[in-house]
mmCIF file of N, CA, C and O in Angstrom:
data_model
loop_
_atom_site.group_PDB
_atom_site.id
_atom_site.type_symbol
_atom_site.label_atom_id
_atom_site.label_comp_id
_atom_site.label_asym_id
_atom_site.label_seq_id
_atom_site.Cartn_x
_atom_site.Cartn_y
_atom_site.Cartn_z
ATOM 1 N N MET B 94 41.699 38.559 6.502
ATOM 2 C CA MET B 94 41.448 38.248 7.899
ATOM 3 C C MET B 94 41.809 39.467 8.747
ATOM 4 O O MET B 94 42.899 40.001 8.647
ATOM 5 N N SER B 95 40.873 39.879 9.559
ATOM 6 C CA SER B 95 41.138 41.037 10.416
ATOM 7 C C SER B 95 41.021 40.625 11.870
ATOM 8 O O SER B 95 40.261 39.728 12.217
ATOM 9 N N THR B 96 41.786 41.281 12.689
ATOM 10 C CA THR B 96 41.699 41.019 14.122
ATOM 11 C C THR B 96 41.152 42.257 14.804
ATOM 12 O O THR B 96 41.562 43.374 14.503
ATOM 13 N N VAL B 97 40.234 42.026 15.671
ATOM 14 C CA VAL B 97 39.632 43.120 16.421
ATOM 15 C C VAL B 97 40.312 43.169 17.777
ATOM 16 O O VAL B 97 40.286 42.201 18.534
ATOM 17 N N LYS B 98 40.922 44.283 18.067
ATOM 18 C CA LYS B 98 41.598 44.436 19.347
ATOM 19 C C LYS B 98 40.603 45.012 20.350
ATOM 20 O O LYS B 98 39.962 46.020 20.097
ATOM 21 N N GLU B 99 40.480 44.331 21.474
ATOM 22 C CA GLU B 99 39.585 44.820 22.516
ATOM 23 C C GLU B 99 40.172 46.065 23.151
ATOM 24 O O GLU B 99 41.369 46.149 23.387
ATOM 25 N N LYS B 100 39.280 46.986 23.431
ATOM 26 C CA LYS B 100 39.713 48.206 24.107
ATOM 27 C C LYS B 100 39.918 47.890 25.580
ATOM 28 O O LYS B 100 39.206 47.089 26.170
ATOM 29 N N LYS B 101 40.892 48.544 26.152
ATOM 30 C CA LYS B 101 41.175 48.373 27.581
ATOM 31 C C LYS B 101 41.059 49.750 28.231
ATOM 32 O O LYS B 101 41.611 50.720 27.719
ATOM 33 N N PHE B 102 40.331 49.808 29.317
ATOM 34 C CA PHE B 102 40.086 51.084 29.974
ATOM 35 C C PHE B 102 40.689 51.078 31.374
ATOM 36 O O PHE B 102 40.846 50.036 31.997
ATOM 37 N N TYR B 103 40.981 52.269 31.847
ATOM 38 C CA TYR B 103 41.458 52.428 33.225
ATOM 39 C C TYR B 103 40.242 52.617 34.120
ATOM 40 O O TYR B 103 39.395 53.463 33.848
ATOM 41 N N TRP B 104 40.160 51.820 35.163
ATOM 42 C CA TRP B 104 39.093 51.959 36.144
ATOM 43 C C TRP B 104 39.704 52.326 37.491
ATOM 44 O O TRP B 104 40.715 51.781 37.895
ATOM 45 N N ASN B 105 39.028 53.213 38.174
ATOM 46 C CA ASN B 105 39.412 53.593 39.516
ATOM 47 C C ASN B 105 39.493 52.326 40.374
ATOM 48 O O ASN B 105 38.630 51.447 40.297
ATOM 49 N N GLU B 106 40.516 52.229 41.197
ATOM 50 C CA GLU B 106 40.720 51.043 42.032
ATOM 51 C C GLU B 106 39.522 50.776 42.947
ATOM 52 O O GLU B 106 39.137 49.635 43.181
ATOM 53 N N GLU B 107 38.931 51.847 43.456
ATOM 54 C CA GLU B 107 37.750 51.719 44.316
ATOM 55 C C GLU B 107 36.593 51.053 43.572
ATOM 56 O O GLU B 107 35.877 50.218 44.120
ATOM 57 N N THR B 108 36.406 51.451 42.323
ATOM 58 C CA THR B 108 35.339 50.877 41.500
ATOM 59 C C THR B 108 35.586 49.390 41.287
ATOM 60 O O THR B 108 34.684 48.563 41.478
ATOM 61 N N LEU B 109 36.797 49.045 40.888
ATOM 62 C CA LEU B 109 37.132 47.633 40.677
ATOM 63 C C LEU B 109 36.955 46.830 41.959
ATOM 64 O O LEU B 109 36.361 45.738 41.941
ATOM 65 N N ASN B 110 37.448 47.350 43.050
ATOM 66 C CA ASN B 110 37.345 46.634 44.328
ATOM 67 C C ASN B 110 35.895 46.432 44.747
ATOM 68 O O ASN B 110 35.527 45.375 45.266
ATOM 69 N N TYR B 111 35.071 47.433 44.522
ATOM 70 C CA TYR B 111 33.653 47.315 44.871
ATOM 71 C C TYR B 111 33.005 46.171 44.087
ATOM 72 O O TYR B 111 32.356 45.287 44.674
ATOM 73 N N PHE B 112 33.171 46.175 42.775
ATOM 74 C CA PHE B 112 32.535 45.148 41.965
ATOM 75 C C PHE B 112 33.144 43.767 42.197
ATOM 76 O O PHE B 112 32.442 42.760 42.156
ATOM 77 N N LYS B 113 34.429 43.701 42.477
ATOM 78 C CA LYS B 113 35.043 42.413 42.817
ATOM 79 C C LYS B 113 34.467 41.895 44.136
ATOM 80 O O LYS B 113 34.203 40.699 44.283
ATOM 81 N N PHE B 114 34.260 42.793 45.087
ATOM 82 C CA PHE B 114 33.685 42.414 46.371
ATOM 83 C C PHE B 114 32.268 41.868 46.188
ATOM 84 O O PHE B 114 31.956 40.772 46.664
ATOM 85 N N VAL B 115 31.406 42.616 45.501
ATOM 86 C CA VAL B 115 30.019 42.158 45.342
ATOM 87 C C VAL B 115 29.933 40.894 44.488
ATOM 88 O O VAL B 115 28.999 40.113 44.647
ATOM 89 N N SER B 116 30.932 40.676 43.629
ATOM 90 C CA SER B 116 30.910 39.467 42.798
ATOM 91 C C SER B 116 31.057 38.196 43.636
ATOM 92 O O SER B 116 30.716 37.108 43.182
ATOM 93 N N ASN B 117 31.522 38.347 44.864
ATOM 94 C CA ASN B 117 31.619 37.201 45.770
ATOM 95 C C ASN B 117 30.284 36.840 46.404
ATOM 96 O O ASN B 117 30.143 35.758 46.972
ATOM 97 N N TYR B 118 29.324 37.752 46.346
ATOM 98 C CA TYR B 118 28.056 37.560 47.040
ATOM 99 C C TYR B 118 26.838 37.562 46.132
ATOM 100 O O TYR B 118 25.752 37.182 46.559
ATOM 101 N N GLU B 119 26.995 38.023 44.910
ATOM 102 C CA GLU B 119 25.876 38.103 43.978
ATOM 103 C C GLU B 119 26.194 37.274 42.747
ATOM 104 O O GLU B 119 27.358 37.007 42.446
ATOM 105 N N SER B 120 25.151 36.919 42.015
ATOM 106 C CA SER B 120 25.360 36.163 40.780
ATOM 107 C C SER B 120 26.036 37.062 39.745
ATOM 108 O O SER B 120 25.976 38.297 39.832
ATOM 109 N N LYS B 121 26.659 36.427 38.769
ATOM 110 C CA LYS B 121 27.319 37.189 37.710
ATOM 111 C C LYS B 121 26.302 38.079 36.991
ATOM 112 O O LYS B 121 26.597 39.229 36.661
ATOM 113 N N LYS B 122 25.108 37.550 36.787
ATOM 114 C CA LYS B 122 24.050 38.330 36.119
ATOM 115 C C LYS B 122 23.731 39.603 36.912
ATOM 116 O O LYS B 122 23.603 40.683 36.342
ATOM 117 N N GLN B 123 23.615 39.475 38.230
ATOM 118 C CA GLN B 123 23.316 40.638 39.070
ATOM 119 C C GLN B 123 24.455 41.660 39.015
ATOM 120 O O GLN B 123 24.205 42.865 38.950
ATOM 121 N N VAL B 124 25.674 41.177 39.051
ATOM 122 C CA VAL B 124 26.827 42.082 39.014
ATOM 123 C C VAL B 124 26.878 42.805 37.670
ATOM 124 O O VAL B 124 27.108 44.020 37.618
ATOM 125 N N ILE B 125 26.631 42.096 36.590
ATOM 126 C CA ILE B 125 26.636 42.736 35.266
ATOM 127 C C ILE B 125 25.537 43.786 35.184
ATOM 128 O O ILE B 125 25.741 44.859 34.597
ATOM 129 N N GLU B 126 24.390 43.526 35.794
ATOM 130 C CA GLU B 126 23.320 44.532 35.827
ATOM 131 C C GLU B 126 23.771 45.773 36.597
ATOM 132 O O GLU B 126 23.503 46.907 36.185
ATOM 133 N N GLU B 127 24.470 45.565 37.713
ATOM 134 C CA GLU B 127 24.993 46.701 38.485
ATOM 135 C C GLU B 127 26.055 47.458 37.693
ATOM 136 O O GLU B 127 26.101 48.694 37.715
ATOM 137 N N ILE B 128 26.918 46.721 37.021
ATOM 138 C CA ILE B 128 27.947 47.357 36.186
ATOM 139 C C ILE B 128 27.285 48.175 35.082
ATOM 140 O O ILE B 128 27.687 49.314 34.818
ATOM 141 N N THR B 129 26.265 47.615 34.465
ATOM 142 C CA THR B 129 25.542 48.318 33.396
ATOM 143 C C THR B 129 24.946 49.616 33.926
ATOM 144 O O THR B 129 25.087 50.675 33.300
ATOM 145 N N ASP B 130 24.288 49.548 35.078
ATOM 146 C CA ASP B 130 23.720 50.761 35.681
ATOM 147 C C ASP B 130 24.815 51.773 35.998
ATOM 148 O O ASP B 130 24.657 52.970 35.753
ATOM 149 N N PHE B 131 25.914 51.294 36.552
ATOM 150 C CA PHE B 131 27.031 52.179 36.893
ATOM 151 C C PHE B 131 27.539 52.912 35.645
ATOM 152 O O PHE B 131 27.721 54.131 35.659
ATOM 153 N N VAL B 132 27.769 52.167 34.585
ATOM 154 C CA VAL B 132 28.289 52.770 33.353
ATOM 155 C C VAL B 132 27.280 53.763 32.779
ATOM 156 O O VAL B 132 27.641 54.883 32.405
ATOM 157 N N GLU B 133 26.012 53.388 32.741
ATOM 158 C CA GLU B 133 24.983 54.262 32.162
ATOM 159 C C GLU B 133 24.843 55.575 32.925
ATOM 160 O O GLU B 133 24.637 56.622 32.326
ATOM 161 N N TYR B 134 24.958 55.521 34.249
ATOM 162 C CA TYR B 134 24.678 56.703 35.059
ATOM 163 C C TYR B 134 25.909 57.445 35.574
ATOM 164 O O TYR B 134 25.786 58.583 36.016
ATOM 165 N N ASN B 135 27.083 56.825 35.499
ATOM 166 C CA ASN B 135 28.254 57.451 36.114
ATOM 167 C C ASN B 135 29.458 57.633 35.206
ATOM 168 O O ASN B 135 30.461 58.195 35.647
ATOM 169 N N CYS B 136 29.383 57.148 33.989
ATOM 170 C CA CYS B 136 30.550 57.229 33.106
ATOM 171 C C CYS B 136 30.282 58.172 31.938
ATOM 172 O O CYS B 136 29.162 58.226 31.427
ATOM 173 N N SER B 137 31.313 58.865 31.543
ATOM 174 C CA SER B 137 31.229 59.751 30.381
ATOM 175 C C SER B 137 31.991 59.090 29.236
ATOM 176 O O SER B 137 33.135 58.662 29.406
ATOM 177 N N LEU B 138 31.334 59.017 28.105
ATOM 178 C CA LEU B 138 31.974 58.405 26.942
ATOM 179 C C LEU B 138 32.920 59.390 26.279
ATOM 180 O O LEU B 138 32.643 60.582 26.216
ATOM 181 N N GLU B 139 34.022 58.869 25.802
ATOM 182 C CA GLU B 139 34.978 59.671 25.046
ATOM 183 C C GLU B 139 34.937 59.212 23.598
ATOM 184 O O GLU B 139 34.132 58.358 23.236
ATOM 185 N N ASP B 140 35.809 59.746 22.771
ATOM 186 C CA ASP B 140 35.808 59.440 21.341
ATOM 187 C C ASP B 140 35.785 57.945 21.061
ATOM 188 O O ASP B 140 36.574 57.189 21.615
ATOM 189 N N ASN B 141 34.870 57.546 20.213
ATOM 190 C CA ASN B 141 34.757 56.160 19.731
ATOM 191 C C ASN B 141 34.515 55.128 20.821
ATOM 192 O O ASN B 141 34.786 53.947 20.623
ATOM 193 N N GLU B 142 34.012 55.551 21.967
ATOM 194 C CA GLU B 142 33.672 54.608 23.023
ATOM 195 C C GLU B 142 32.167 54.390 23.025
ATOM 196 O O GLU B 142 31.403 55.282 22.691
ATOM 197 N N THR B 143 31.768 53.208 23.428
ATOM 198 C CA THR B 143 30.345 52.932 23.624
ATOM 199 C C THR B 143 30.157 52.412 25.043
ATOM 200 O O THR B 143 31.105 51.924 25.666
ATOM 201 N N GLU B 144 28.938 52.509 25.531
ATOM 202 C CA GLU B 144 28.652 51.960 26.856
ATOM 203 C C GLU B 144 28.950 50.462 26.866
ATOM 204 O O GLU B 144 29.463 49.930 27.839
ATOM 205 N N GLU B 145 28.653 49.803 25.763
ATOM 206 C CA GLU B 145 28.914 48.370 25.657
ATOM 207 C C GLU B 145 30.405 48.061 25.844
ATOM 208 O O GLU B 145 30.761 47.097 26.518
ATOM 209 N N ASP B 146 31.279 48.897 25.246
ATOM 210 C CA ASP B 146 32.732 48.716 25.423
ATOM 211 C C ASP B 146 33.106 48.795 26.901
ATOM 212 O O ASP B 146 33.889 47.986 27.400
ATOM 213 N N LEU B 147 32.563 49.794 27.571
ATOM 214 C CA LEU B 147 32.895 49.999 28.986
ATOM 215 C C LEU B 147 32.364 48.862 29.851
ATOM 216 O O LEU B 147 33.061 48.364 30.738
ATOM 217 N N ILE B 148 31.135 48.455 29.605
ATOM 218 C CA ILE B 148 30.527 47.370 30.383
ATOM 219 C C ILE B 148 31.329 46.085 30.206
ATOM 220 O O ILE B 148 31.654 45.398 31.183
ATOM 221 N N LYS B 149 31.668 45.781 28.972
ATOM 222 C CA LYS B 149 32.430 44.563 28.680
ATOM 223 C C LYS B 149 33.804 44.594 29.353
ATOM 224 O O LYS B 149 34.229 43.616 29.968
ATOM 225 N N ASP B 150 34.481 45.725 29.264
ATOM 226 C CA ASP B 150 35.807 45.821 29.853
ATOM 227 C C ASP B 150 35.763 45.729 31.382
ATOM 228 O O ASP B 150 36.550 44.996 31.982
ATOM 229 N N LEU B 151 34.859 46.455 31.989
ATOM 230 C CA LEU B 151 34.765 46.408 33.456
ATOM 231 C C LEU B 151 34.393 45.002 33.923
ATOM 232 O O LEU B 151 34.990 44.491 34.879
ATOM 233 N N THR B 152 33.473 44.366 33.242
ATOM 234 C CA THR B 152 33.103 42.991 33.589
ATOM 235 C C THR B 152 34.303 42.067 33.482
ATOM 236 O O THR B 152 34.566 41.261 34.387
ATOM 237 N N ASN B 153 35.068 42.202 32.412
ATOM 238 C CA ASN B 153 36.267 41.376 32.233
ATOM 239 C C ASN B 153 37.294 41.621 33.339
ATOM 240 O O ASN B 153 37.891 40.682 33.854
ATOM 241 N N GLN B 154 37.472 42.866 33.702
ATOM 242 C CA GLN B 154 38.464 43.170 34.750
ATOM 243 C C GLN B 154 37.993 42.678 36.125
ATOM 244 O O GLN B 154 38.820 42.318 36.960
ATOM 245 N N VAL B 155 36.706 42.660 36.350
ATOM 246 C CA VAL B 155 36.191 42.166 37.636
ATOM 247 C C VAL B 155 36.357 40.650 37.728
ATOM 248 O O VAL B 155 36.771 40.124 38.750
ATOM 249 N N TYR B 156 36.041 39.946 36.645
ATOM 250 C CA TYR B 156 36.040 38.488 36.699
ATOM 251 C C TYR B 156 37.357 37.837 36.289
ATOM 252 O O TYR B 156 37.543 36.653 36.506
ATOM 253 N N ASN B 157 38.273 38.578 35.723
ATOM 254 C CA ASN B 157 39.594 38.040 35.376
ATOM 255 C C ASN B 157 40.615 38.590 36.353
ATOM 256 O O ASN B 157 41.446 39.410 36.020
ATOM 257 N N LYS B 158 40.505 38.163 37.573
ATOM 258 C CA LYS B 158 41.286 38.703 38.679
ATOM 259 C C LYS B 158 42.763 38.463 38.538
ATOM 260 O O LYS B 158 43.281 37.552 38.086
#
């Protein structure tokens, strides 16, 4: 039995606040699409990171206030 530990990333407070703000006015699907675009166009991947890891983590941090 193996356990997969989720990666946790540091996000700029401004970024988190922006997505938390829009999450009050847009559907979760729309916010995830914006997060996906943000990660694809504004984030640089480091060792062993994937865009999917970043999208999942940012989404979790936005919705798990």
